[in-house]
């Protein structure tokens, strides 16, 4: 049996039957990393010795029949902007190249308490800014379905690792689609939970009002299991919501008869690739045959989403990244004349081009004389976008649209046209602006054999209905079972 191919729920079943051990699972994915990592470049830091030690402790727990969690003994990887005690957290930036944090993020702490096995930290666009994982200071990650193409971004390393069976699941962060878009490109499941449902404590902030940690998994059942483990209030995060979360695995037992689906016409326009549009519309028809009902409707403020998103996210990023000045921690330039020159040299040498571009843009829109014209107007547009969704959810249980306008594009293809690159998130950013949950699941393949993703959007804190809908579709299809022919 090739253990690295298992899903999380298959691992749990075999561990419970004592037919395999966590050590065997861990060694299997570590061997897989050795075999395929040179083709994907998904992982920045590997934690082999620590992982095997944790796996041995998990095996003792399992063999003793003590009470334990579903996550016990399951190997996983983390996007490298999530803080890990004693393990480098670089954010794929030269600025934090050698930074070893003294504490764990809440999601890491929760998984450690359940004896899950951290095997590595994954590559990303620097400080989570990008849509292709080409903006890392250390390497470019490749899509396992076609290594000449991008895996999406900014959680491209996490998505590629799961798609290539280098881990059983991963955690990423989603500011404007950074979990869902790479999940779509790599043919796996990716969820952005409601803002506030998963603690952001220990996530290195990109844009604080938009960032959200979420799971990337091989199928929907795994997504439900992971969400059960990481969701919940956290006193250390002031934006964490005091909400009682249901057992998301119970959603797997429900059908979708009578489900009301809204199909926003703005997300099926000419900017959407015809093959992607056809695959998603065909999937909606399948849901109708399974008992759901759908109707086209309009989200009129959607046209403002992309502009408003980049104004708000860049403004918040310019503020958040001000802390990296070469004084307190992280990279410091070796040669400088005075304090001001220290700041200039450190930030010029430490940050990559995409990060510098967003800092300059964000500082500009927050500056005196331009705040009202840009930042304040973007906040007003954000309110209109949220009101559009509020009205839509008076009539519909979920909204369905493509996750991304295209399938995975070639490495370097959009580097000279930032607007085209930003457009890759056009279907996902509105959810971050409104704080809504969304899940991307595989719904077909284009004529090149590349995965197509379908996005299901839900009401705030209604991840339960998203999982119910996604699982029903997954059970009626086999797109999630296809694997890239990497090795």
Tab-separated table of C-alpha atoms in Angstrom:
chain	number	residue	atom	x	y	z
A	1	UNK	CA	0.000	0.000	0.000
A	2	UNK	CA	1.302	3.484	-0.948
A	3	UNK	CA	0.447	5.172	2.345
A	4	UNK	CA	1.138	8.710	1.109
A	5	UNK	CA	-1.907	8.463	-1.204
A	6	UNK	CA	-4.354	8.094	1.697
A	7	UNK	CA	-6.768	10.807	2.765
A	8	UNK	CA	-6.961	11.963	6.378
A	9	UNK	CA	-10.171	10.010	7.050
A	10	UNK	CA	-8.629	6.853	5.548
A	11	UNK	CA	-5.595	7.333	7.817
A	12	UNK	CA	-7.882	7.727	10.852
A	13	UNK	CA	-9.726	4.495	10.031
A	14	UNK	CA	-6.508	2.496	9.628
A	15	UNK	CA	-4.946	4.011	12.763
A	16	UNK	CA	-8.064	3.137	14.779
A	17	UNK	CA	-7.881	-0.457	13.494
A	18	UNK	CA	-4.154	-0.452	14.341
A	19	UNK	CA	-3.341	-1.614	10.801
A	20	UNK	CA	-0.794	1.181	10.377
A	21	UNK	CA	1.166	3.496	12.661
A	22	UNK	CA	1.706	7.234	12.638
A	23	UNK	CA	5.427	6.567	12.237
A	24	UNK	CA	4.722	4.652	9.016
A	25	UNK	CA	2.485	7.460	7.729
A	26	UNK	CA	5.103	10.063	8.581
A	27	UNK	CA	7.964	8.124	6.992
A	28	UNK	CA	5.835	7.546	3.896
A	29	UNK	CA	5.284	11.268	3.231
A	30	UNK	CA	8.900	12.103	4.153
A	31	UNK	CA	10.025	9.564	1.523
A	32	UNK	CA	7.526	11.044	-0.924
A	33	UNK	CA	9.007	14.505	-0.324
A	34	UNK	CA	12.470	13.134	-1.105
A	35	UNK	CA	11.134	11.693	-4.355
A	36	UNK	CA	9.086	14.568	-5.799
A	37	UNK	CA	10.116	17.770	-4.035
A	38	UNK	CA	12.734	18.564	-6.696
A	39	UNK	CA	9.833	18.775	-9.177
A	40	UNK	CA	7.368	20.810	-7.085
A	41	UNK	CA	9.620	22.959	-4.843
A	42	UNK	CA	6.671	23.198	-2.468
A	43	UNK	CA	8.479	23.023	0.879
A	44	UNK	CA	10.836	25.575	2.457
A	45	UNK	CA	11.641	23.845	5.752
A	46	UNK	CA	11.454	20.133	6.524
A	47	UNK	CA	11.089	19.011	10.168
A	48	UNK	CA	12.039	15.343	9.772
A	49	UNK	CA	13.541	14.549	13.189
A	50	UNK	CA	10.859	16.392	15.145
A	51	UNK	CA	8.108	14.823	13.011
A	52	UNK	CA	9.297	11.276	13.648
A	53	UNK	CA	9.569	11.949	17.398
A	54	UNK	CA	6.006	13.313	17.537
A	55	UNK	CA	4.775	10.359	15.453
A	56	UNK	CA	6.327	7.894	17.941
A	57	UNK	CA	4.560	9.645	20.839
A	58	UNK	CA	1.293	9.548	18.880
A	59	UNK	CA	1.744	5.798	18.342
A	60	UNK	CA	2.118	5.290	22.102
A	61	UNK	CA	-1.124	7.205	22.637
A	62	UNK	CA	-2.948	5.164	19.997
A	63	UNK	CA	-1.646	1.806	21.223
A	64	UNK	CA	-2.696	2.613	24.796
A	65	UNK	CA	-6.295	3.147	23.638
A	66	UNK	CA	-6.328	6.462	25.508
A	67	UNK	CA	-8.860	9.104	24.543
A	68	UNK	CA	-7.526	11.011	21.561
A	69	UNK	CA	-8.520	13.298	18.701
A	70	UNK	CA	-9.058	12.497	14.995
A	71	UNK	CA	-5.897	14.480	14.248
A	72	UNK	CA	-3.655	12.303	16.429
A	73	UNK	CA	-0.736	11.020	14.389
A	74	UNK	CA	-1.735	12.718	11.101
A	75	UNK	CA	1.211	14.425	9.261
A	76	UNK	CA	0.602	17.916	7.842
A	77	UNK	CA	2.385	21.004	6.486
A	78	UNK	CA	1.949	24.716	7.210
A	79	UNK	CA	2.234	27.816	5.059
A	80	UNK	CA	5.393	29.562	6.186
A	81	UNK	CA	3.634	32.716	7.404
A	82	UNK	CA	2.102	30.805	10.355
A	83	UNK	CA	4.287	31.077	13.463
A	84	UNK	CA	5.955	27.913	14.798
A	85	UNK	CA	7.938	27.805	18.044
A	86	UNK	CA	11.546	26.797	17.457
A	87	UNK	CA	11.040	26.357	13.684
A	88	UNK	CA	11.925	29.024	11.117
A	89	UNK	CA	9.046	31.219	9.907
A	90	UNK	CA	10.296	33.189	6.904
A	91	UNK	CA	7.159	34.411	5.084
A	92	UNK	CA	9.294	33.566	2.010
A	93	UNK	CA	11.120	36.862	2.580
A	94	UNK	CA	14.769	37.734	2.987
A	95	UNK	CA	13.524	40.043	5.753
A	96	UNK	CA	12.749	37.019	7.980
A	97	UNK	CA	15.157	34.510	6.442
A	98	UNK	CA	16.565	33.332	9.784
A	99	UNK	CA	13.676	34.202	12.112
A	100	UNK	CA	12.897	31.478	14.675
A	101	UNK	CA	9.755	32.425	16.680
A	102	UNK	CA	9.517	31.849	20.456
A	103	UNK	CA	5.843	30.806	20.378
A	104	UNK	CA	3.224	28.911	18.339
A	105	UNK	CA	0.231	30.289	16.464
A	106	UNK	CA	-3.085	29.199	17.976
A	107	UNK	CA	-3.852	26.813	15.081
A	108	UNK	CA	-0.440	25.180	15.559
A	109	UNK	CA	-0.977	24.956	19.301
A	110	UNK	CA	-4.373	23.299	18.782
A	111	UNK	CA	-2.986	20.727	16.348
A	112	UNK	CA	-0.004	20.015	18.626
A	113	UNK	CA	-2.354	19.383	21.555
A	114	UNK	CA	-4.077	16.772	19.397
A	115	UNK	CA	-0.671	15.174	18.557
A	116	UNK	CA	-0.862	15.988	14.839
A	117	UNK	CA	2.571	15.702	13.174
A	118	UNK	CA	4.110	18.827	11.595
A	119	UNK	CA	6.472	17.708	8.828
A	120	UNK	CA	7.306	21.016	7.144
A	121	UNK	CA	6.657	24.652	6.227
A	122	UNK	CA	5.568	25.486	2.690
A	123	UNK	CA	6.526	28.107	0.128
A	124	UNK	CA	4.392	31.168	-0.592
A	125	UNK	CA	4.432	34.518	-2.334
A	126	UNK	CA	6.460	36.843	-0.087
A	127	UNK	CA	4.303	37.979	2.861
A	128	UNK	CA	1.331	36.324	1.080
A	129	UNK	CA	1.348	38.910	-1.728
A	130	UNK	CA	0.783	37.278	-5.093
A	131	UNK	CA	-1.300	34.851	-7.124
A	132	UNK	CA	1.319	32.441	-8.435
A	133	UNK	CA	3.980	31.657	-5.743
A	134	UNK	CA	6.549	33.186	-8.095
A	135	UNK	CA	7.247	36.043	-5.636
A	136	UNK	CA	9.067	33.968	-3.003
A	137	UNK	CA	12.573	35.157	-2.120
A	138	UNK	CA	13.797	31.552	-2.118
A	139	UNK	CA	12.286	29.531	-4.969
A	140	UNK	CA	9.396	29.167	-7.407
A	141	UNK	CA	6.846	26.432	-6.660
A	142	UNK	CA	5.497	24.397	-9.599
A	143	UNK	CA	2.096	22.891	-10.258
A	144	UNK	CA	2.172	19.061	-9.893
A	145	UNK	CA	-0.259	18.729	-12.857
A	146	UNK	CA	2.178	20.528	-15.179
A	147	UNK	CA	5.502	21.650	-13.729
A	148	UNK	CA	5.788	24.403	-16.348
A	149	UNK	CA	2.770	26.076	-14.754
A	150	UNK	CA	2.146	27.946	-11.492
A	151	UNK	CA	0.346	26.301	-8.550
A	152	UNK	CA	-1.530	29.563	-7.830
A	153	UNK	CA	-0.865	31.752	-4.831
A	154	UNK	CA	-0.151	32.769	-2.280
A	155	UNK	CA	-0.667	29.362	-0.603
A	156	UNK	CA	0.812	27.661	-3.683
A	157	UNK	CA	3.330	25.629	-1.684
A	158	UNK	CA	0.606	24.203	0.566
A	159	UNK	CA	-1.658	23.356	-2.407
A	160	UNK	CA	1.149	21.759	-4.422
A	161	UNK	CA	2.297	19.696	-1.420
A	162	UNK	CA	-1.198	18.234	-0.875
A	163	UNK	CA	-1.796	17.621	-4.608
A	164	UNK	CA	1.581	15.863	-4.899
A	165	UNK	CA	0.888	13.693	-1.803
A	166	UNK	CA	3.748	15.301	0.132
A	167	UNK	CA	1.360	15.753	3.078
A	168	UNK	CA	-2.102	14.548	4.068
A	169	UNK	CA	-3.343	18.112	4.537
A	170	UNK	CA	-2.085	21.672	4.825
A	171	UNK	CA	-3.040	24.973	6.363
A	172	UNK	CA	-2.813	28.178	4.350
A	173	UNK	CA	-3.947	31.776	4.664
A	174	UNK	CA	-6.457	33.553	2.429
A	175	UNK	CA	-6.422	37.343	1.996
A	176	UNK	CA	-8.102	37.581	-1.417
A	177	UNK	CA	-8.350	33.975	-2.557
A	178	UNK	CA	-4.941	32.650	-1.488
A	179	UNK	CA	-6.327	29.270	-0.381
A	180	UNK	CA	-9.152	28.798	-2.893
A	181	UNK	CA	-7.325	29.858	-6.088
A	182	UNK	CA	-4.305	27.517	-5.615
A	183	UNK	CA	-6.686	24.739	-4.538
A	184	UNK	CA	-8.505	25.240	-7.857
A	185	UNK	CA	-5.281	25.214	-9.891
A	186	UNK	CA	-3.997	22.077	-8.132
A	187	UNK	CA	-7.256	20.072	-8.168
A	188	UNK	CA	-7.805	19.846	-4.404
A	189	UNK	CA	-10.243	21.237	-1.813
A	190	UNK	CA	-9.526	24.611	-0.188
A	191	UNK	CA	-11.675	26.533	2.286
A	192	UNK	CA	-11.615	30.124	3.501
A	193	UNK	CA	-13.705	30.068	6.701
A	194	UNK	CA	-15.767	33.045	7.888
A	195	UNK	CA	-13.578	35.888	9.161
A	196	UNK	CA	-13.254	35.321	12.913
A	197	UNK	CA	-14.116	31.613	12.980
A	198	UNK	CA	-10.465	30.480	13.024
A	199	UNK	CA	-7.944	32.348	15.192
A	200	UNK	CA	-5.437	34.554	13.363
A	201	UNK	CA	-3.148	34.731	16.421
A	202	UNK	CA	0.313	33.855	15.131
A	203	UNK	CA	-0.472	34.514	11.471
A	204	UNK	CA	1.999	37.115	10.175
A	205	UNK	CA	-0.388	39.822	9.022
A	206	UNK	CA	-0.636	40.849	5.403
A	207	UNK	CA	-3.963	42.721	5.482
A	208	UNK	CA	-5.464	42.244	8.930
A	209	UNK	CA	-9.139	42.828	8.103
A	210	UNK	CA	-8.996	40.335	5.205
A	211	UNK	CA	-6.598	37.529	6.296
A	212	UNK	CA	-8.033	34.167	7.367
A	213	UNK	CA	-6.388	30.782	8.056
A	214	UNK	CA	-8.027	27.730	6.460
A	215	UNK	CA	-7.504	24.102	5.347
A	216	UNK	CA	-6.320	22.583	2.053
A	217	UNK	CA	-7.231	18.909	1.723
A	218	UNK	CA	-7.626	15.977	-0.665
A	219	UNK	CA	-11.410	15.813	-0.276
A	220	UNK	CA	-14.356	17.460	1.480
A	221	UNK	CA	-14.535	14.994	4.382
A	222	UNK	CA	-10.930	15.830	5.273
A	223	UNK	CA	-11.813	19.519	5.133
A	224	UNK	CA	-14.610	18.956	7.680
A	225	UNK	CA	-12.271	17.035	10.013
A	226	UNK	CA	-9.583	19.739	9.869
A	227	UNK	CA	-12.097	22.534	10.426
A	228	UNK	CA	-13.394	20.714	13.526
A	229	UNK	CA	-9.844	20.848	14.892
A	230	UNK	CA	-8.947	24.495	14.236
A	231	UNK	CA	-12.209	26.502	14.452
A	232	UNK	CA	-13.289	28.190	17.668
A	233	UNK	CA	-12.941	31.291	19.800
A	234	UNK	CA	-9.480	32.380	20.917
A	235	UNK	CA	-8.988	34.911	23.710
A	236	UNK	CA	-5.633	35.885	22.186
A	237	UNK	CA	-7.274	37.128	18.966
A	238	UNK	CA	-9.589	40.128	19.436
A	239	UNK	CA	-11.206	39.455	16.048
A	240	UNK	CA	-12.030	35.862	16.999
A	241	UNK	CA	-15.805	35.329	17.133
A	242	UNK	CA	-17.654	33.769	20.067
A	243	UNK	CA	-19.651	31.276	18.009
A	244	UNK	CA	-20.664	27.691	18.742
A	245	UNK	CA	-19.447	25.599	15.812
A	246	UNK	CA	-21.300	22.381	14.923
A	247	UNK	CA	-19.595	19.048	14.236
A	248	UNK	CA	-18.863	19.621	10.544
A	249	UNK	CA	-18.668	15.872	9.812
A	250	UNK	CA	-22.416	15.636	10.481
A	251	UNK	CA	-22.944	17.751	7.345
A	252	UNK	CA	-21.680	14.789	5.306
A	253	UNK	CA	-24.812	12.807	6.146
A	254	UNK	CA	-27.281	15.365	4.783
A	255	UNK	CA	-28.732	15.680	1.291
A	256	UNK	CA	-29.290	18.886	-0.686
A	257	UNK	CA	-32.941	18.513	-1.638
A	258	UNK	CA	-34.560	21.954	-1.630
A	259	UNK	CA	-31.225	23.799	-1.459
A	260	UNK	CA	-31.527	27.266	-3.031
A	261	UNK	CA	-28.519	28.220	-5.168
A	262	UNK	CA	-27.816	31.742	-6.441
A	263	UNK	CA	-25.757	32.107	-9.630
A	264	UNK	CA	-24.318	35.641	-9.944
A	265	UNK	CA	-24.223	36.677	-13.610
A	266	UNK	CA	-21.253	39.045	-13.011
A	267	UNK	CA	-19.028	35.998	-12.354
A	268	UNK	CA	-19.795	34.297	-15.654
A	269	UNK	CA	-18.838	37.151	-18.024
A	270	UNK	CA	-16.330	37.348	-20.872
A	271	UNK	CA	-13.337	37.425	-18.521
A	272	UNK	CA	-14.109	33.813	-17.532
A	273	UNK	CA	-12.485	31.200	-19.777
A	274	UNK	CA	-15.235	29.384	-21.762
A	275	UNK	CA	-14.034	25.944	-20.609
A	276	UNK	CA	-14.116	27.052	-16.957
A	277	UNK	CA	-17.561	28.612	-17.391
A	278	UNK	CA	-18.921	25.464	-19.036
A	279	UNK	CA	-17.531	23.162	-16.333
A	280	UNK	CA	-19.079	25.219	-13.510
A	281	UNK	CA	-22.468	25.615	-15.222
A	282	UNK	CA	-22.540	21.862	-15.901
A	283	UNK	CA	-21.827	21.242	-12.212
A	284	UNK	CA	-24.699	23.522	-11.166
A	285	UNK	CA	-27.002	21.538	-13.464
A	286	UNK	CA	-25.846	18.349	-11.732
A	287	UNK	CA	-26.738	19.843	-8.341
A	288	UNK	CA	-30.176	20.667	-9.744
A	289	UNK	CA	-30.661	17.022	-10.756
A	290	UNK	CA	-29.755	16.073	-7.188
A	291	UNK	CA	-32.624	18.129	-5.779
A	292	UNK	CA	-31.303	21.684	-5.522
A	293	UNK	CA	-32.823	24.650	-7.301
A	294	UNK	CA	-30.868	27.537	-8.846
A	295	UNK	CA	-31.555	30.990	-10.143
A	296	UNK	CA	-29.441	33.681	-11.796
A	297	UNK	CA	-29.185	37.006	-9.954
A	298	UNK	CA	-27.021	40.132	-9.867
A	299	UNK	CA	-24.276	41.404	-7.535
A	300	UNK	CA	-24.101	44.957	-8.957
A	301	UNK	CA	-21.185	46.143	-6.788
A	302	UNK	CA	-18.931	43.301	-7.949
A	303	UNK	CA	-17.295	45.604	-10.518
A	304	UNK	CA	-15.760	47.668	-7.674
A	305	UNK	CA	-14.351	44.684	-5.787
A	306	UNK	CA	-10.944	44.353	-7.453
A	307	UNK	CA	-10.033	48.058	-7.197
A	308	UNK	CA	-11.331	48.423	-3.648
A	309	UNK	CA	-9.568	45.228	-2.555
A	310	UNK	CA	-6.122	46.348	-3.732
A	311	UNK	CA	-6.533	49.781	-2.128
A	312	UNK	CA	-7.566	48.345	1.254
A	313	UNK	CA	-5.160	45.389	1.259
A	314	UNK	CA	-2.194	47.536	0.204
A	315	UNK	CA	-3.033	50.192	2.805
A	316	UNK	CA	-3.153	47.583	5.570
A	317	UNK	CA	-0.010	45.854	4.283
A	318	UNK	CA	1.960	49.118	4.257
A	319	UNK	CA	0.977	49.629	7.901
A	320	UNK	CA	1.629	46.041	9.008
A	321	UNK	CA	5.032	45.815	7.327
A	322	UNK	CA	6.263	49.046	8.927
A	323	UNK	CA	7.504	46.894	11.821
A	324	UNK	CA	10.233	45.410	9.608
A	325	UNK	CA	12.760	48.230	9.900
A	326	UNK	CA	15.980	46.391	10.766
A	327	UNK	CA	15.909	47.533	14.409
A	328	UNK	CA	13.783	45.087	16.384
A	329	UNK	CA	14.300	41.768	14.573
A	330	UNK	CA	14.845	40.171	11.205
A	331	UNK	CA	17.207	41.256	8.422
A	332	UNK	CA	19.415	44.353	8.874
A	333	UNK	CA	21.543	45.956	6.157
A	334	UNK	CA	25.273	45.716	6.902
A	335	UNK	CA	26.208	49.148	5.537
A	336	UNK	CA	24.407	52.374	6.456
A	337	UNK	CA	25.279	55.971	7.422
A	338	UNK	CA	22.656	56.848	10.047
A	339	UNK	CA	19.307	55.676	11.437
A	340	UNK	CA	17.284	56.870	8.433
A	341	UNK	CA	19.729	55.215	6.063
A	342	UNK	CA	19.465	52.003	8.134
A	343	UNK	CA	15.706	51.965	7.492
A	344	UNK	CA	16.187	52.722	3.799
A	345	UNK	CA	18.899	50.144	3.184
A	346	UNK	CA	17.220	47.407	5.238
A	347	UNK	CA	13.817	47.745	3.572
A	348	UNK	CA	15.327	48.190	0.086
A	349	UNK	CA	17.423	45.017	0.391
A	350	UNK	CA	15.029	42.957	2.534
A	351	UNK	CA	11.768	43.235	0.594
A	352	UNK	CA	11.059	41.888	-2.899
A	353	UNK	CA	9.584	43.935	-5.758
A	354	UNK	CA	5.909	42.952	-5.269
A	355	UNK	CA	6.006	43.806	-1.560
A	356	UNK	CA	7.717	47.166	-2.233
A	357	UNK	CA	5.108	47.973	-4.873
A	358	UNK	CA	2.235	47.353	-2.450
A	359	UNK	CA	3.912	49.283	0.390
A	360	UNK	CA	4.374	52.314	-1.882
A	361	UNK	CA	0.806	52.065	-3.187
A	362	UNK	CA	-0.618	51.572	0.305
A	363	UNK	CA	1.331	54.496	1.739
A	364	UNK	CA	0.116	56.691	-1.120
A	365	UNK	CA	-3.596	55.917	-0.618
A	366	UNK	CA	-3.288	56.590	3.121
A	367	UNK	CA	-1.387	59.856	2.690
A	368	UNK	CA	-2.836	63.269	3.506
A	369	UNK	CA	-4.850	64.617	0.598
A	370	UNK	CA	-5.502	61.189	-0.943
A	371	UNK	CA	-7.097	59.293	1.976
A	372	UNK	CA	-10.648	60.471	1.168
A	373	UNK	CA	-10.231	60.008	-2.573
A	374	UNK	CA	-8.999	56.425	-2.391
A	375	UNK	CA	-9.020	54.643	0.991
A	376	UNK	CA	-12.301	56.055	2.303
A	377	UNK	CA	-13.998	55.478	-1.048
A	378	UNK	CA	-12.747	51.872	-1.088
A	379	UNK	CA	-14.227	51.300	2.373
A	380	UNK	CA	-17.584	52.596	1.103
A	381	UNK	CA	-17.389	50.213	-1.862
A	382	UNK	CA	-16.667	47.391	0.602
A	383	UNK	CA	-19.902	48.215	2.428
A	384	UNK	CA	-21.853	48.085	-0.859
A	385	UNK	CA	-20.348	44.673	-1.682
A	386	UNK	CA	-21.352	43.286	1.718
A	387	UNK	CA	-24.879	44.690	1.341
A	388	UNK	CA	-25.182	42.946	-2.049
A	389	UNK	CA	-24.353	39.608	-0.424
A	390	UNK	CA	-26.707	40.285	2.521
A	391	UNK	CA	-29.589	40.824	0.087
A	392	UNK	CA	-28.650	37.720	-1.921
A	393	UNK	CA	-28.643	35.497	1.148
A	394	UNK	CA	-32.222	36.534	1.906
A	395	UNK	CA	-33.142	34.397	-1.115
A	396	UNK	CA	-30.398	31.776	-1.433
A	397	UNK	CA	-28.676	29.229	0.827
A	398	UNK	CA	-25.423	29.277	-1.171
A	399	UNK	CA	-23.925	31.140	-4.122
A	400	UNK	CA	-21.920	29.273	-6.755
A	401	UNK	CA	-19.412	30.645	-9.276
A	402	UNK	CA	-15.974	29.755	-10.720
A	403	UNK	CA	-13.064	29.915	-8.254
A	404	UNK	CA	-10.737	31.470	-10.825
A	405	UNK	CA	-11.363	32.822	-14.350
A	406	UNK	CA	-8.759	30.424	-15.826
A	407	UNK	CA	-6.931	27.217	-15.093
A	408	UNK	CA	-3.240	27.314	-14.088
A	409	UNK	CA	-1.160	29.581	-16.341
A	410	UNK	CA	2.472	29.142	-17.343
A	411	UNK	CA	5.368	30.263	-15.142
A	412	UNK	CA	6.314	33.848	-15.984
A	413	UNK	CA	3.324	34.288	-18.300
A	414	UNK	CA	1.772	37.176	-16.367
A	415	UNK	CA	4.829	38.729	-14.716
A	416	UNK	CA	4.886	41.662	-17.147
A	417	UNK	CA	1.186	42.371	-16.740
A	418	UNK	CA	0.283	42.835	-13.056
A	419	UNK	CA	-3.346	43.635	-13.917
A	420	UNK	CA	-3.782	40.219	-15.547
A	421	UNK	CA	-2.169	38.633	-12.479
A	422	UNK	CA	-4.513	40.489	-10.102
A	423	UNK	CA	-7.512	39.409	-12.237
A	424	UNK	CA	-6.866	35.774	-11.224
A	425	UNK	CA	-8.473	36.604	-7.861
A	426	UNK	CA	-11.498	38.405	-9.317
A	427	UNK	CA	-13.946	35.636	-8.281
A	428	UNK	CA	-12.604	35.253	-4.740
A	429	UNK	CA	-11.785	38.701	-3.326
A	430	UNK	CA	-15.395	39.796	-2.701
A	431	UNK	CA	-15.747	37.108	-0.019
A	432	UNK	CA	-12.794	38.506	1.912
A	433	UNK	CA	-14.252	42.011	1.597
A	434	UNK	CA	-17.557	40.760	3.064
A	435	UNK	CA	-15.983	38.298	5.558
A	436	UNK	CA	-17.859	35.328	4.069
A	437	UNK	CA	-16.847	31.634	3.936
A	438	UNK	CA	-16.085	29.945	0.609
A	439	UNK	CA	-14.884	26.547	-0.505
A	440	UNK	CA	-13.250	25.546	-3.795
A	441	UNK	CA	-13.735	21.972	-5.029
A	442	UNK	CA	-12.635	20.247	-8.262
A	443	UNK	CA	-15.442	20.256	-10.854
A	444	UNK	CA	-13.759	19.230	-14.111
A	445	UNK	CA	-10.724	19.535	-16.355
A	446	UNK	CA	-9.965	21.775	-19.331
A	447	UNK	CA	-8.790	20.550	-22.756
A	448	UNK	CA	-5.155	20.585	-21.492
A	449	UNK	CA	-6.054	18.249	-18.624
A	450	UNK	CA	-5.750	20.985	-15.975
A	451	UNK	CA	-8.162	21.060	-12.999
A	452	UNK	CA	-11.105	23.490	-12.874
A	453	UNK	CA	-12.382	24.727	-9.502
A	454	UNK	CA	-15.944	25.570	-8.455
A	455	UNK	CA	-16.476	28.016	-5.590
A	456	UNK	CA	-19.397	27.649	-3.164
A	457	UNK	CA	-20.068	30.738	-1.031
A	458	UNK	CA	-22.071	30.693	2.201
A	459	UNK	CA	-23.657	32.931	4.808
A	460	UNK	CA	-21.437	34.071	7.700
A	461	UNK	CA	-20.568	31.137	10.004
A	462	UNK	CA	-22.502	28.692	7.805
A	463	UNK	CA	-19.573	26.484	6.794
A	464	UNK	CA	-21.893	23.571	7.605
A	465	UNK	CA	-24.032	24.207	4.483
A	466	UNK	CA	-20.905	24.669	2.349
A	467	UNK	CA	-19.557	21.274	3.418
A	468	UNK	CA	-22.968	19.656	2.898
A	469	UNK	CA	-23.219	21.031	-0.650
A	470	UNK	CA	-19.600	20.332	-1.576
A	471	UNK	CA	-19.717	16.765	-0.239
A	472	UNK	CA	-22.971	15.977	-2.082
A	473	UNK	CA	-21.375	17.135	-5.355
A	474	UNK	CA	-18.149	15.262	-4.636
A	475	UNK	CA	-20.019	11.998	-4.005
A	476	UNK	CA	-21.754	12.328	-7.393
A	477	UNK	CA	-18.479	12.876	-9.294
A	478	UNK	CA	-14.917	11.565	-9.307
A	479	UNK	CA	-12.902	14.715	-10.086
A	480	UNK	CA	-11.287	14.663	-6.608
A	481	UNK	CA	-9.937	11.146	-7.233
A	482	UNK	CA	-7.804	12.157	-10.218
A	483	UNK	CA	-4.088	12.541	-9.476
A	484	UNK	CA	-1.290	14.336	-11.322
A	485	UNK	CA	1.099	11.938	-13.044
A	486	UNK	CA	4.095	13.461	-11.268
A	487	UNK	CA	5.922	10.214	-10.552
